[in-house]
Amino acid sequence: VGPHRPSWQREDWPPKINGDMTAVLDGNWPAPQALAGKIEARLNPQNGAQDIEAVRAATLDSIRAIMMIRAYRFRGHLAANLDPLGIEPPGSHPELD
């Protein structure tokens, strides 16, 4: 808190014109070369970064979970028991397995 600012004022408000949070929304992000240093700094193990394989495995797990949720949202009704008399045999749906 500086001498010319109130104690309740946030450091990150108002957002910077070309800050990371606004760039995500408006698409005005810097060139990839400008971001390379920032990415390398975050991947540096001395900064507490994880190794590439752990990040890749976590990413794949997240994608698989999202795809499974999406499959049940779109195809979940196919696995529902909508035949109370049992006239039609239950079918197999590989995308829900």
PDB file of C-alpha atoms in Angstrom:
ATOM      1  CA  VAL A   1       0.000   0.000   0.000  1.00  0.00           C
ATOM      2  CA  GLY A   2       1.509   3.262  -1.111  1.00  0.00           C
ATOM      3  CA  PRO A   3       1.149   6.638   0.535  1.00  0.00           C
ATOM      4  CA  HIS A   4      -1.238   7.880  -2.171  1.00  0.00           C
ATOM      5  CA  ARG A   5      -3.546   4.856  -2.284  1.00  0.00           C
ATOM      6  CA  PRO A   6      -6.257   3.688   0.071  1.00  0.00           C
ATOM      7  CA  SER A   7      -5.472   0.524   2.042  1.00  0.00           C
ATOM      8  CA  TRP A   8      -8.409  -1.369   0.512  1.00  0.00           C
ATOM      9  CA  GLN A   9      -7.384  -0.822  -3.123  1.00  0.00           C
ATOM     10  CA  ARG A  10      -6.349  -3.994  -4.936  1.00  0.00           C
ATOM     11  CA  GLU A  11      -3.018  -4.310  -6.726  1.00  0.00           C
ATOM     12  CA  ASP A  12      -4.570  -6.018  -9.759  1.00  0.00           C
ATOM     13  CA  TRP A  13      -7.492  -3.620 -10.246  1.00  0.00           C
ATOM     14  CA  PRO A  14      -8.178  -2.037 -12.647  1.00  0.00           C
ATOM     15  CA  PRO A  15      -6.705  -4.643 -15.003  1.00  0.00           C
ATOM     16  CA  LYS A  16      -3.789  -3.610 -17.171  1.00  0.00           C
ATOM     17  CA  ILE A  17      -4.660  -2.737 -20.754  1.00  0.00           C
ATOM     18  CA  ASN A  18      -2.650  -5.620 -22.220  1.00  0.00           C
ATOM     19  CA  GLY A  19      -2.555  -7.854 -19.162  1.00  0.00           C
ATOM     20  CA  ASP A  20      -2.807 -11.634 -19.388  1.00  0.00           C
ATOM     21  CA  MET A  21      -6.402 -11.768 -18.169  1.00  0.00           C
ATOM     22  CA  THR A  22      -7.745  -9.297 -20.726  1.00  0.00           C
ATOM     23  CA  ALA A  23      -5.620 -10.751 -23.540  1.00  0.00           C
ATOM     24  CA  VAL A  24      -7.339 -14.116 -23.100  1.00  0.00           C
ATOM     25  CA  LEU A  25     -10.720 -12.517 -23.700  1.00  0.00           C
ATOM     26  CA  ASP A  26      -9.951 -10.083 -26.511  1.00  0.00           C
ATOM     27  CA  GLY A  27      -7.286 -12.047 -28.413  1.00  0.00           C
ATOM     28  CA  ASN A  28      -4.657  -9.297 -28.223  1.00  0.00           C
ATOM     29  CA  TRP A  29      -1.896 -11.462 -26.832  1.00  0.00           C
ATOM     30  CA  PRO A  30       1.750 -10.901 -27.685  1.00  0.00           C
ATOM     31  CA  ALA A  31       3.632 -12.938 -30.252  1.00  0.00           C
ATOM     32  CA  PRO A  32       4.729 -16.436 -29.155  1.00  0.00           C
ATOM     33  CA  GLN A  33       8.363 -15.322 -29.181  1.00  0.00           C
ATOM     34  CA  ALA A  34       7.561 -12.681 -26.580  1.00  0.00           C
ATOM     35  CA  LEU A  35       5.925 -15.324 -24.376  1.00  0.00           C
ATOM     36  CA  ALA A  36       8.799 -17.805 -24.684  1.00  0.00           C
ATOM     37  CA  GLY A  37      10.693 -16.316 -21.746  1.00  0.00           C
ATOM     38  CA  LYS A  38       7.626 -16.383 -19.530  1.00  0.00           C
ATOM     39  CA  ILE A  39       6.901 -20.014 -20.454  1.00  0.00           C
ATOM     40  CA  GLU A  40      10.506 -21.087 -19.873  1.00  0.00           C
ATOM     41  CA  ALA A  41      10.514 -19.383 -16.475  1.00  0.00           C
ATOM     42  CA  ARG A  42       7.428 -21.316 -15.425  1.00  0.00           C
ATOM     43  CA  LEU A  43       8.891 -24.607 -16.660  1.00  0.00           C
ATOM     44  CA  ASN A  44      12.083 -24.054 -14.683  1.00  0.00           C
ATOM     45  CA  PRO A  45      12.309 -26.776 -11.975  1.00  0.00           C
ATOM     46  CA  GLN A  46      13.826 -24.262  -9.548  1.00  0.00           C
ATOM     47  CA  ASN A  47      10.491 -22.403  -9.594  1.00  0.00           C
ATOM     48  CA  GLY A  48       8.637 -25.527  -8.465  1.00  0.00           C
ATOM     49  CA  ALA A  49       7.586 -26.603 -11.961  1.00  0.00           C
ATOM     50  CA  GLN A  50       6.778 -30.238 -12.653  1.00  0.00           C
ATOM     51  CA  ASP A  51       8.475 -32.273 -15.326  1.00  0.00           C
ATOM     52  CA  ILE A  52       6.974 -32.360 -18.809  1.00  0.00           C
ATOM     53  CA  GLU A  53       5.763 -35.973 -18.572  1.00  0.00           C
ATOM     54  CA  ALA A  54       3.809 -35.304 -15.369  1.00  0.00           C
ATOM     55  CA  VAL A  55       2.152 -32.279 -16.956  1.00  0.00           C
ATOM     56  CA  ARG A  56       1.377 -34.278 -20.108  1.00  0.00           C
ATOM     57  CA  ALA A  57      -0.118 -37.156 -18.079  1.00  0.00           C
ATOM     58  CA  ALA A  58      -2.270 -34.762 -16.040  1.00  0.00           C
ATOM     59  CA  THR A  59      -3.434 -33.064 -19.238  1.00  0.00           C
ATOM     60  CA  LEU A  60      -4.384 -36.373 -20.854  1.00  0.00           C
ATOM     61  CA  ASP A  61      -6.264 -37.451 -17.723  1.00  0.00           C
ATOM     62  CA  SER A  62      -8.212 -34.194 -17.749  1.00  0.00           C
ATOM     63  CA  ILE A  63      -9.047 -34.519 -21.445  1.00  0.00           C
ATOM     64  CA  ARG A  64     -10.205 -38.114 -20.974  1.00  0.00           C
ATOM     65  CA  ALA A  65     -12.433 -37.115 -18.062  1.00  0.00           C
ATOM     66  CA  ILE A  66     -13.947 -34.265 -20.076  1.00  0.00           C
ATOM     67  CA  MET A  67     -14.565 -36.582 -23.040  1.00  0.00           C
ATOM     68  CA  MET A  68     -16.240 -39.172 -20.800  1.00  0.00           C
ATOM     69  CA  ILE A  69     -18.504 -36.510 -19.284  1.00  0.00           C
ATOM     70  CA  ARG A  70     -19.350 -35.253 -22.766  1.00  0.00           C
ATOM     71  CA  ALA A  71     -20.138 -38.775 -24.005  1.00  0.00           C
ATOM     72  CA  TYR A  72     -22.558 -39.355 -21.123  1.00  0.00           C
ATOM     73  CA  ARG A  73     -24.208 -35.993 -21.728  1.00  0.00           C
ATOM     74  CA  PHE A  74     -24.856 -36.783 -25.375  1.00  0.00           C
ATOM     75  CA  ARG A  75     -25.266 -40.564 -25.319  1.00  0.00           C
ATOM     76  CA  GLY A  76     -26.302 -41.316 -21.738  1.00  0.00           C
ATOM     77  CA  HIS A  77     -29.933 -41.750 -22.730  1.00  0.00           C
ATOM     78  CA  LEU A  78     -28.891 -44.789 -24.783  1.00  0.00           C
ATOM     79  CA  ALA A  79     -27.810 -46.611 -21.610  1.00  0.00           C
ATOM     80  CA  ALA A  80     -30.999 -45.707 -19.733  1.00  0.00           C
ATOM     81  CA  ASN A  81     -33.555 -48.443 -19.082  1.00  0.00           C
ATOM     82  CA  LEU A  82     -36.501 -47.144 -21.110  1.00  0.00           C
ATOM     83  CA  ASP A  83     -38.076 -50.578 -21.633  1.00  0.00           C
ATOM     84  CA  PRO A  84     -39.798 -51.557 -18.355  1.00  0.00           C
ATOM     85  CA  LEU A  85     -41.283 -54.729 -19.902  1.00  0.00           C
ATOM     86  CA  GLY A  86     -37.914 -56.001 -21.127  1.00  0.00           C
ATOM     87  CA  ILE A  87     -39.114 -56.548 -24.699  1.00  0.00           C
ATOM     88  CA  GLU A  88     -35.980 -55.175 -26.334  1.00  0.00           C
ATOM     89  CA  PRO A  89     -32.588 -56.630 -25.314  1.00  0.00           C
ATOM     90  CA  PRO A  90     -30.128 -54.082 -23.896  1.00  0.00           C
ATOM     91  CA  GLY A  91     -27.588 -52.861 -26.431  1.00  0.00           C
ATOM     92  CA  SER A  92     -23.915 -52.167 -26.053  1.00  0.00           C
ATOM     93  CA  HIS A  93     -22.580 -48.660 -26.490  1.00  0.00           C
ATOM     94  CA  PRO A  94     -18.765 -48.683 -26.712  1.00  0.00           C
ATOM     95  CA  GLU A  95     -18.427 -44.918 -26.287  1.00  0.00           C
ATOM     96  CA  LEU A  96     -19.962 -45.250 -22.803  1.00  0.00           C
ATOM     97  CA  ASP A  97     -17.719 -48.141 -21.685  1.00  0.00           C
TER      98      ASP A  97
END
